[in-house]
Coordinates of C-alpha atoms and ligand atoms in Angstrom, one line a residue:
Chain A
X1 CA 10.1 10.3 23.0
X2 CA 12.8 11.5 20.7
X3 CA 12.5 13.8 17.9
X4 CA 11.2 12.4 14.6
X5 CA 13.4 12.9 11.5
X6 CA 12.1 15.7 9.4
X7 CA 10.0 15.2 6.2
X8 CA 11.6 15.6 2.8
X9 CA 9.9 15.9 -0.6
X10 CA 11.5 13.9 -3.4
X11 CA 11.6 15.0 -7.1
X12 CA 12.8 12.8 -10.0
X13 CA 13.9 13.6 -13.5
X14 CA 12.6 10.5 -15.2
X15 CA 14.6 10.9 -18.5
X16 CA 17.0 13.3 -19.9
X17 CA 15.1 16.2 -21.2
X18 CA 12.2 16.1 -18.8
X19 CA 11.7 18.3 -15.7
X20 CA 11.9 16.8 -12.3
X21 CA 8.6 15.7 -11.0
X22 CA 7.3 15.2 -7.4
X23 CA 7.2 11.4 -6.6
X24 CA 6.6 11.3 -2.8
X25 CA 8.2 12.0 0.4
X26 CA 10.3 10.4 3.1
X27 CA 11.9 11.0 6.5
X28 CA 15.6 11.7 6.9
X29 CA 17.9 13.5 9.4
X30 CA 19.7 15.5 6.9
X31 CA 20.0 16.2 3.0
X32 CA 22.7 13.5 2.5
X33 CA 20.6 10.7 4.1
X34 CA 17.5 12.1 2.2
X35 CA 19.3 11.6 -1.0
X36 CA 20.3 8.0 -0.1
X37 CA 16.9 7.1 1.1
X38 CA 15.3 8.7 -1.9
X39 CA 17.4 6.5 -4.1
X40 CA 16.4 3.3 -2.3
X41 CA 12.8 4.2 -1.9
X42 CA 11.9 5.7 -5.3
X43 CA 14.4 4.4 -7.9
X44 CA 14.5 0.7 -7.5
X45 CA 13.7 0.2 -11.2
X46 CA 15.4 2.8 -13.4
X47 CA 12.8 5.5 -12.5
X48 CA 15.2 8.3 -13.0
X49 CA 18.4 9.9 -14.0
X50 CA 18.5 12.7 -11.3
X51 CA 16.9 13.3 -7.9
X52 CA 16.2 16.5 -6.0
X53 CA 15.3 16.4 -2.2
X54 CA 13.7 19.4 -0.4
X55 CA 12.7 19.7 3.2
X56 CA 8.9 19.8 3.2
X57 CA 8.9 22.6 5.7
X58 CA 10.8 24.8 3.2
X59 CA 8.0 24.6 0.6
X60 CA 5.3 27.3 0.4
X61 CA 2.1 26.2 -1.0
X62 CA -0.9 28.0 -2.3
X63 CA -4.0 27.7 -0.2
X64 CA -6.8 25.6 -1.9
X65 CA -9.4 27.6 -0.1
X66 CA -8.3 30.7 -1.9
X67 CA -7.8 29.0 -5.2
X68 CA -10.7 30.9 -6.8
X69 CA -9.2 34.4 -6.2
X70 CA -5.8 33.1 -6.8
X71 CA -6.3 31.9 -10.3
X72 CA -9.2 34.4 -11.3
X73 CA -6.6 36.6 -13.2
X74 CA -5.8 33.7 -15.5
X75 CA -9.4 32.8 -16.1
X76 CA -10.6 36.1 -17.0
X77 CA -8.1 37.0 -19.6
X78 CA -9.4 35.0 -22.5
X79 CA -7.4 37.1 -25.1
X80 CA -4.2 35.4 -23.9
X81 CA -5.3 32.5 -25.9
X82 CA -4.6 32.6 -29.6
X83 CA -8.1 31.4 -30.4
X84 CA -9.5 34.6 -29.1
X85 CA -8.6 36.2 -32.4
X86 CA -10.3 35.7 -35.7
X87 CA -7.7 35.4 -38.5
X88 CA -9.1 35.2 -42.1
X89 CA -8.3 32.0 -43.8
X90 CA -6.7 33.9 -46.7
X91 CA -3.9 35.2 -44.3
X92 CA -2.5 31.7 -43.9
X93 CA -0.8 30.0 -41.0
X94 CA -0.3 32.1 -37.9
Chain B
X1 CA -7.6 -7.1 2.7
X2 CA -4.6 -5.3 4.0
X3 CA -7.2 -3.1 5.8
X4 CA -9.8 -5.9 6.6
X5 CA -11.9 -4.1 9.4
X6 CA -11.7 -0.4 9.0
X7 CA -14.3 1.4 11.1
X8 CA -15.5 4.3 8.9
X9 CA -16.9 7.7 10.3
X10 CA -20.4 8.9 9.8
X11 CA -21.1 11.5 7.2
X12 CA -22.8 14.7 8.2
X13 CA -24.8 16.8 6.0
X14 CA -23.6 20.4 6.3
X15 CA -23.2 22.6 3.3
X16 CA -19.6 21.8 3.3
X17 CA -20.3 17.9 3.4
X18 CA -22.6 18.3 0.5
X19 CA -20.1 20.1 -1.7
X20 CA -17.5 17.5 -0.6
X21 CA -19.7 14.5 -1.6
X22 CA -20.3 16.2 -5.0
X23 CA -16.7 16.7 -5.6
X24 CA -16.1 12.9 -5.0
X25 CA -19.1 12.1 -7.3
X26 CA -17.5 14.2 -9.9
X27 CA -14.5 12.2 -9.6
X28 CA -12.2 15.2 -8.5
X29 CA -9.4 13.9 -6.2
X30 CA -9.2 15.3 -2.6
X31 CA -5.7 16.6 -1.7
X32 CA -4.1 17.0 1.8
X33 CA -5.1 20.7 2.3
X34 CA -8.6 20.5 1.0
X35 CA -11.4 20.6 3.5
X36 CA -12.7 17.0 4.4
X37 CA -15.1 15.7 6.8
X38 CA -13.5 14.4 10.0
X39 CA -15.0 10.9 9.4
X40 CA -13.3 10.8 6.0
X41 CA -10.0 11.8 7.5
X42 CA -10.1 9.3 10.3
X43 CA -11.3 6.5 8.1
X44 CA -8.4 7.1 5.8
X45 CA -5.9 7.3 8.6
X46 CA -7.0 4.0 9.9
X47 CA -7.1 2.4 6.5
X48 CA -3.8 3.7 5.2
X49 CA -2.2 3.0 8.5
X50 CA -3.4 -0.7 8.6
X51 CA -2.2 -1.0 5.0
X52 CA 1.2 0.4 5.7
X53 CA 1.7 -1.8 8.8
X54 CA 0.7 -4.9 6.7
X55 CA 3.4 -4.1 4.3
X56 CA 6.0 -3.7 7.1
X57 CA 4.9 -6.7 9.3
X58 CA 4.5 -8.7 6.1
X59 CA 8.2 -8.6 5.6
X60 CA 8.6 -10.9 8.6
X61 CA 7.2 -14.3 7.4
X62 CA 9.1 -13.9 4.1
X63 CA 12.3 -12.6 5.9
X64 CA 12.4 -15.9 7.8
X65 CA 13.5 -17.6 4.6
X66 CA 16.0 -15.2 3.1
X67 CA 18.9 -16.9 4.7
X68 CA 17.6 -20.3 3.7
X69 CA 16.6 -19.8 0.0
X70 CA 17.5 -22.9 -2.0
X71 CA 19.7 -21.1 -4.4
X72 CA 21.6 -17.7 -4.7
X73 CA 19.2 -16.4 -7.3
X74 CA 16.2 -17.2 -5.3
X75 CA 17.7 -15.4 -2.2
X76 CA 18.5 -12.3 -4.3
X77 CA 14.9 -12.3 -5.8
X78 CA 13.4 -12.7 -2.3
X79 CA 15.6 -10.0 -0.8
X80 CA 14.3 -7.6 -3.6
X81 CA 10.8 -8.7 -3.0
X82 CA 10.9 -8.1 0.7
X83 CA 12.7 -4.8 0.0
X84 CA 9.8 -3.7 -2.3
X85 CA 7.4 -4.3 0.7
X86 CA 9.5 -2.0 2.9
X87 CA 9.1 0.6 0.2
X88 CA 5.4 0.0 0.1
X89 CA 5.2 0.7 3.8
X90 CA 7.1 3.9 3.4
X91 CA 4.9 5.2 0.5
X92 CA 1.9 4.5 2.6
X93 CA 3.1 5.9 5.9
X94 CA 3.8 9.2 3.9
X95 CA 0.3 9.2 2.5
X96 CA -1.2 8.8 6.0
X97 CA 1.0 11.5 7.3
X98 CA -0.5 14.0 4.9
X99 CA -3.7 13.6 7.0
X100 CA -2.1 14.8 10.1
X101 CA -0.9 11.8 12.0
X102 CA 3.0 11.5 12.6
X103 CA 5.0 8.4 11.6
X104 CA 5.9 7.8 15.3
X105 CA 2.4 7.9 16.3
X106 CA 1.4 5.2 13.8
X107 CA 4.3 3.1 14.9
X108 CA 3.3 3.4 18.6
X109 CA -0.3 2.5 17.8
X110 CA 1.1 -0.6 16.1
X111 CA 3.3 -1.6 18.9
X112 CA 0.5 -1.0 21.4
X113 CA -1.8 -3.2 19.6
X114 CA -4.2 -0.3 18.8
X115 CA -3.6 -0.4 15.0
X116 CA -4.3 -3.7 13.1
X117 CA -2.5 -5.2 10.3
X118 CA -3.7 -8.0 7.9
X119 CA -4.4 -11.3 9.7
X120 CA -2.5 -13.2 7.0
X121 CA 0.8 -12.3 8.4
X122 CA 0.1 -14.0 11.7
X123 CA 0.7 -17.4 10.1
X124 CA 4.1 -19.1 10.1
X125 CA 6.2 -19.9 7.2
X126 CA 7.2 -23.5 7.8
X127 CA 8.8 -24.6 4.5
X128 CA 10.3 -22.9 1.4
X129 CA 7.0 -23.7 -0.4
X130 CA 5.3 -21.3 1.8
X131 CA 7.3 -18.5 0.2
X132 CA 6.0 -19.7 -3.1
X133 CA 2.3 -19.8 -1.7
X134 CA 2.8 -16.3 -0.3
X135 CA 3.9 -14.6 -3.4
X136 CA 1.4 -16.5 -5.6
X137 CA -1.8 -16.3 -3.2
X138 CA -1.1 -13.5 -0.8
X139 CA 0.4 -11.0 -3.2
X140 CA -2.2 -12.2 -5.7
X141 CA -5.0 -11.4 -3.3
X142 CA -3.3 -8.1 -2.5
X143 CA -3.2 -7.1 -6.1
X144 CA -6.9 -7.8 -6.5
X145 CA -7.6 -5.3 -3.8
X146 CA -5.1 -2.7 -4.7
X147 CA -5.9 -2.4 -8.3
X148 CA -9.2 -0.7 -7.7
X149 CA -7.6 1.4 -4.8
X150 CA -5.5 3.3 -7.5
X151 CA -8.8 5.2 -8.2
X152 CA -9.3 6.1 -4.5
X153 CA -10.7 9.6 -4.0
X154 CA -7.8 10.7 -1.8
X155 CA -4.9 11.7 -4.0
X156 CA -1.8 10.7 -1.9
X157 CA -3.4 7.2 -1.2
X158 CA -4.3 6.7 -4.9
X159 CA -0.8 7.8 -6.0
X160 CA 0.9 5.4 -3.6
X161 CA -1.3 2.6 -4.9
X162 CA -0.3 3.4 -8.5
X163 CA 3.4 2.9 -7.4
X164 CA 2.7 -0.2 -5.5
X165 CA 0.7 -1.9 -8.2
X166 CA 3.6 -1.3 -10.7
X167 CA 5.7 -3.5 -8.5
X168 CA 3.3 -6.1 -7.3
X169 CA 3.1 -8.3 -10.4
X170 CA 6.8 -9.3 -10.0
X171 CA 5.8 -10.5 -6.4
X172 CA 3.2 -12.8 -7.6
X173 CA 5.1 -14.2 -10.6
X174 CA 8.2 -15.0 -8.3
X175 CA 5.9 -16.9 -6.0
X176 CA 4.1 -18.8 -8.9
X177 CA 7.6 -19.6 -10.3
X178 CA 8.6 -21.1 -7.0
X179 CA 5.5 -23.3 -6.9
X180 CA 6.1 -24.3 -10.5
X181 CA 9.6 -25.4 -9.8
X182 CA 8.4 -27.5 -6.8
X183 CA 5.6 -29.2 -8.7
X184 CA 7.9 -30.1 -11.5
X185 CA 10.4 -31.5 -9.0
X186 CA 10.4 -34.7 -6.8
X187 CA 7.3 -36.2 -5.2
X188 CA 8.4 -34.8 -1.9
X189 CA 8.7 -31.3 -3.4
X190 CA 5.3 -31.6 -5.0
X191 CA 3.9 -32.7 -1.7
X192 CA 5.4 -29.7 -0.1
X193 CA 3.8 -27.3 -2.5
X194 CA 0.4 -29.0 -1.9
X195 CA 0.9 -28.7 1.9
X196 CA 1.6 -25.0 1.5
X197 CA -1.5 -24.5 -0.7
X198 CA -3.6 -26.4 2.0
X199 CA -2.3 -24.0 4.8
X200 CA -2.5 -20.8 2.8
X201 CA -5.7 -21.1 0.9
X202 CA -8.2 -20.2 3.6
X203 CA -6.2 -17.5 5.2
X204 CA -5.8 -15.9 1.8
X205 CA -9.5 -15.9 1.2
X206 CA -9.9 -14.2 4.7
X207 CA -7.7 -11.3 3.5
X208 CA -10.8 -9.8 1.7
X209 CA -12.4 -9.3 5.1
X210 CA -15.9 -10.6 6.3
X211 CA -18.8 -11.2 4.0
X212 CA -20.6 -7.9 2.8
X213 CA -23.7 -8.8 4.8
X214 CA -21.5 -8.7 8.1
X215 CA -19.3 -5.8 7.0
X216 CA -20.6 -2.7 8.8
X217 CA -18.2 -0.2 7.3
X218 CA -18.4 -0.8 3.7
X219 CA -21.2 1.6 2.7
X220 CA -19.9 4.8 3.8
X221 CA -16.4 4.0 2.5
X222 CA -17.9 3.3 -0.9
X223 CA -19.8 6.5 -1.0
X224 CA -16.6 8.5 -0.1
X225 CA -14.7 6.7 -2.9
X226 CA -12.4 5.0 -0.4
X227 CA -13.5 1.6 -1.4
X228 CA -14.6 0.6 -4.8
X229 CA -15.7 -3.0 -4.5
X230 CA -17.2 -5.2 -1.9
X231 CA -15.4 -7.8 0.0
X232 CA -17.4 -10.7 -1.5
X233 CA -16.9 -9.3 -5.2
X234 CA -13.1 -9.3 -4.7
X235 CA -13.0 -12.7 -3.1
X236 CA -15.1 -14.2 -6.0
X237 CA -12.7 -12.6 -8.5
X238 CA -9.7 -14.1 -6.6
X239 CA -11.1 -17.6 -6.6
X240 CA -12.1 -17.4 -10.2
X241 CA -8.6 -16.4 -11.2
X242 CA -6.7 -18.7 -8.9
X243 CA -8.4 -22.1 -9.2
X244 CA -7.4 -22.6 -12.8
X245 CA -3.8 -21.7 -11.8
X246 CA -3.9 -24.4 -9.2
X247 CA -5.2 -26.8 -11.7
X248 CA -2.4 -26.0 -14.1
X249 CA 0.1 -26.6 -11.3
X250 CA -1.6 -30.0 -10.7
X251 CA -2.4 -29.0 -7.3
X252 CA -5.8 -29.4 -5.3
X253 CA -7.5 -26.4 -3.7
X254 CA -8.6 -27.6 -0.3
X255 CA -12.3 -26.9 -0.6
X256 CA -14.7 -29.8 -0.9
X257 CA -17.5 -27.3 -1.8
X258 CA -15.6 -25.9 -4.8
X259 CA -17.3 -26.3 -8.1
X260 CA -17.8 -24.4 -11.3
X261 CA -21.3 -22.6 -11.6
X262 CA -21.9 -22.3 -15.3
X263 CA -24.9 -19.9 -14.7
X264 CA -23.0 -17.2 -12.7
X265 CA -19.8 -17.8 -14.8
X266 CA -17.7 -18.3 -11.6
X267 CA -16.9 -20.9 -8.9
X268 CA -19.1 -21.6 -5.8
X269 CA -16.9 -22.1 -2.9
X270 CA -17.0 -22.8 0.9
X271 CA -17.0 -20.2 3.7
X272 CA -13.7 -19.5 5.5
X273 CA -13.7 -20.1 9.2
X274 CA -14.6 -16.6 10.4
X275 CA -14.2 -17.5 14.0
X276 CA -10.6 -18.2 13.2
X277 CA -10.5 -14.9 11.5
X278 CA -11.8 -13.0 14.5
X279 CA -9.4 -14.8 16.7
X280 CA -6.4 -13.8 14.6
X281 CA -7.6 -10.3 14.4
X282 CA -8.0 -10.1 18.2
X283 CA -4.4 -11.2 18.7
X284 CA -4.7 -14.9 19.1
X285 CA -3.3 -16.2 15.8
X286 CA -0.2 -18.5 15.7
X287 CA 2.4 -15.6 15.4
X288 CA 0.7 -12.4 16.6
X289 CA 3.0 -12.2 19.6
X290 CA 6.1 -13.0 17.7
X291 CA 5.4 -10.4 15.0
X292 CA 4.8 -7.5 17.4
X293 CA 7.9 -8.6 19.5
X294 CA 9.9 -8.5 16.3
X295 CA 8.6 -4.9 15.5
X296 CA 9.2 -3.8 19.1
X297 CA 12.7 -5.1 19.0
X298 CA 13.5 -3.3 15.7
X299 CA 12.0 -0.1 17.2
X300 CA 14.0 -0.4 20.4
X301 CA 17.2 -1.4 18.8
X302 CA 17.1 1.4 16.2
X303 CA 16.4 4.1 18.7
X304 CA 20.2 5.0 19.2
X305 CA 20.4 5.2 15.5
X306 CA 17.5 7.5 14.9
X307 CA 18.6 9.8 17.8
X308 CA 22.3 9.7 16.9
X309 CA 21.8 10.8 13.2
X310 CA 19.4 13.5 14.5
X311 CA 21.9 14.9 16.9
X312 CA 24.6 14.8 14.2
X313 CA 22.4 16.6 11.8
X314 CA 21.4 19.4 14.3
X315 CA 25.0 19.8 15.2
X316 CA 26.0 20.2 11.5
X317 CA 23.3 22.8 10.8
X318 CA 24.0 24.8 14.0
X319 CA 25.3 28.3 13.3
X320 CA 29.0 28.4 13.9
X321 CA 29.8 30.6 16.9
X322 CA 31.8 33.8 16.1
X323 CA 35.5 33.3 17.0
Ligands
LIG1 FE1 3.3 -4.7 -1.0
LIG2 FE1 4.0 -7.6 -2.6

């Protein structure tokens, strides 16, 4: 059996001013074909104004089993949120 | 439905399984790298695979009429509809691949007859009215099943279904529009529409799969959040929605047992021929052989293209030897 075309992840900017967002994946032999296929598979109804394609193998993802330790620093630092501080009413908007 | 007879694995009761079930009950989606029971993984691979194959094989009966559509506009519309179905197949293959099966493996299972696709696509499209009946009834039945699947517990499947559902209502409307043009046409055209309804009605009801009392795989799939409604619930919903549409068209649903049941607020209707259904699933429908032959031919004829482009890409990305 021959070698399968590699997998690519497709990201689309839906409208000017928004970030690119992951919409799905597809197979293509190279970046040029991935771009053409992404247009045909993921933008048949004005879904976007810009496309990124990235080979799936090049993406490093966080491990869900380690999510606890990974995101602990963000959970334990409540003072990062403005609501942590008590600002007297008389001080006004802050 | 597009996955009519999916065997589902058995759940076990390890600590991990219990935590997994709790996550599903809490409505938190499962993602590809999360731990999942083997039965859950296998059931999803089978179901998403069957669904993907149905989208792809489903292009064949309609593709049969692209070159013979009655007007250029109808032809362009049908082409766009069939192209959408190709897209649906691709979204779904990608969703299945996140579970650890390759695209080639799925294709090989289909061609070897090991993976199923919906029984409906083994019926022939004899007249132009069949294209109307397919859009109206077959896509209509598909929508009925796919809408709840948007809430499936597996993230990639649920997201693929959301994309698909956005595109389906065009399919059903274009079919209904074809039927409408025919019933508003000559007597012969109206008769053609009636004939198509006669032939597609029962196979459309079979799309929802066997009755719940005979469906052995439903329960576990429901617990896992892979399935949200029973086959009979969806079939009832489809009949209730479609019968008034047939009446509006001035067509007769070919079921002598069909009658409104005031008490349940829905129609009573006859049983589809489940022997016919089982025969078609087993490979003995009118077009099973033709459909698989067409897929095999596409696979074989495309081999040089797949291999050629891969060889080209590898050559382009190879480091240039120092001169
Ligand atoms: Fe579809
Ligand atoms: Fe469709």
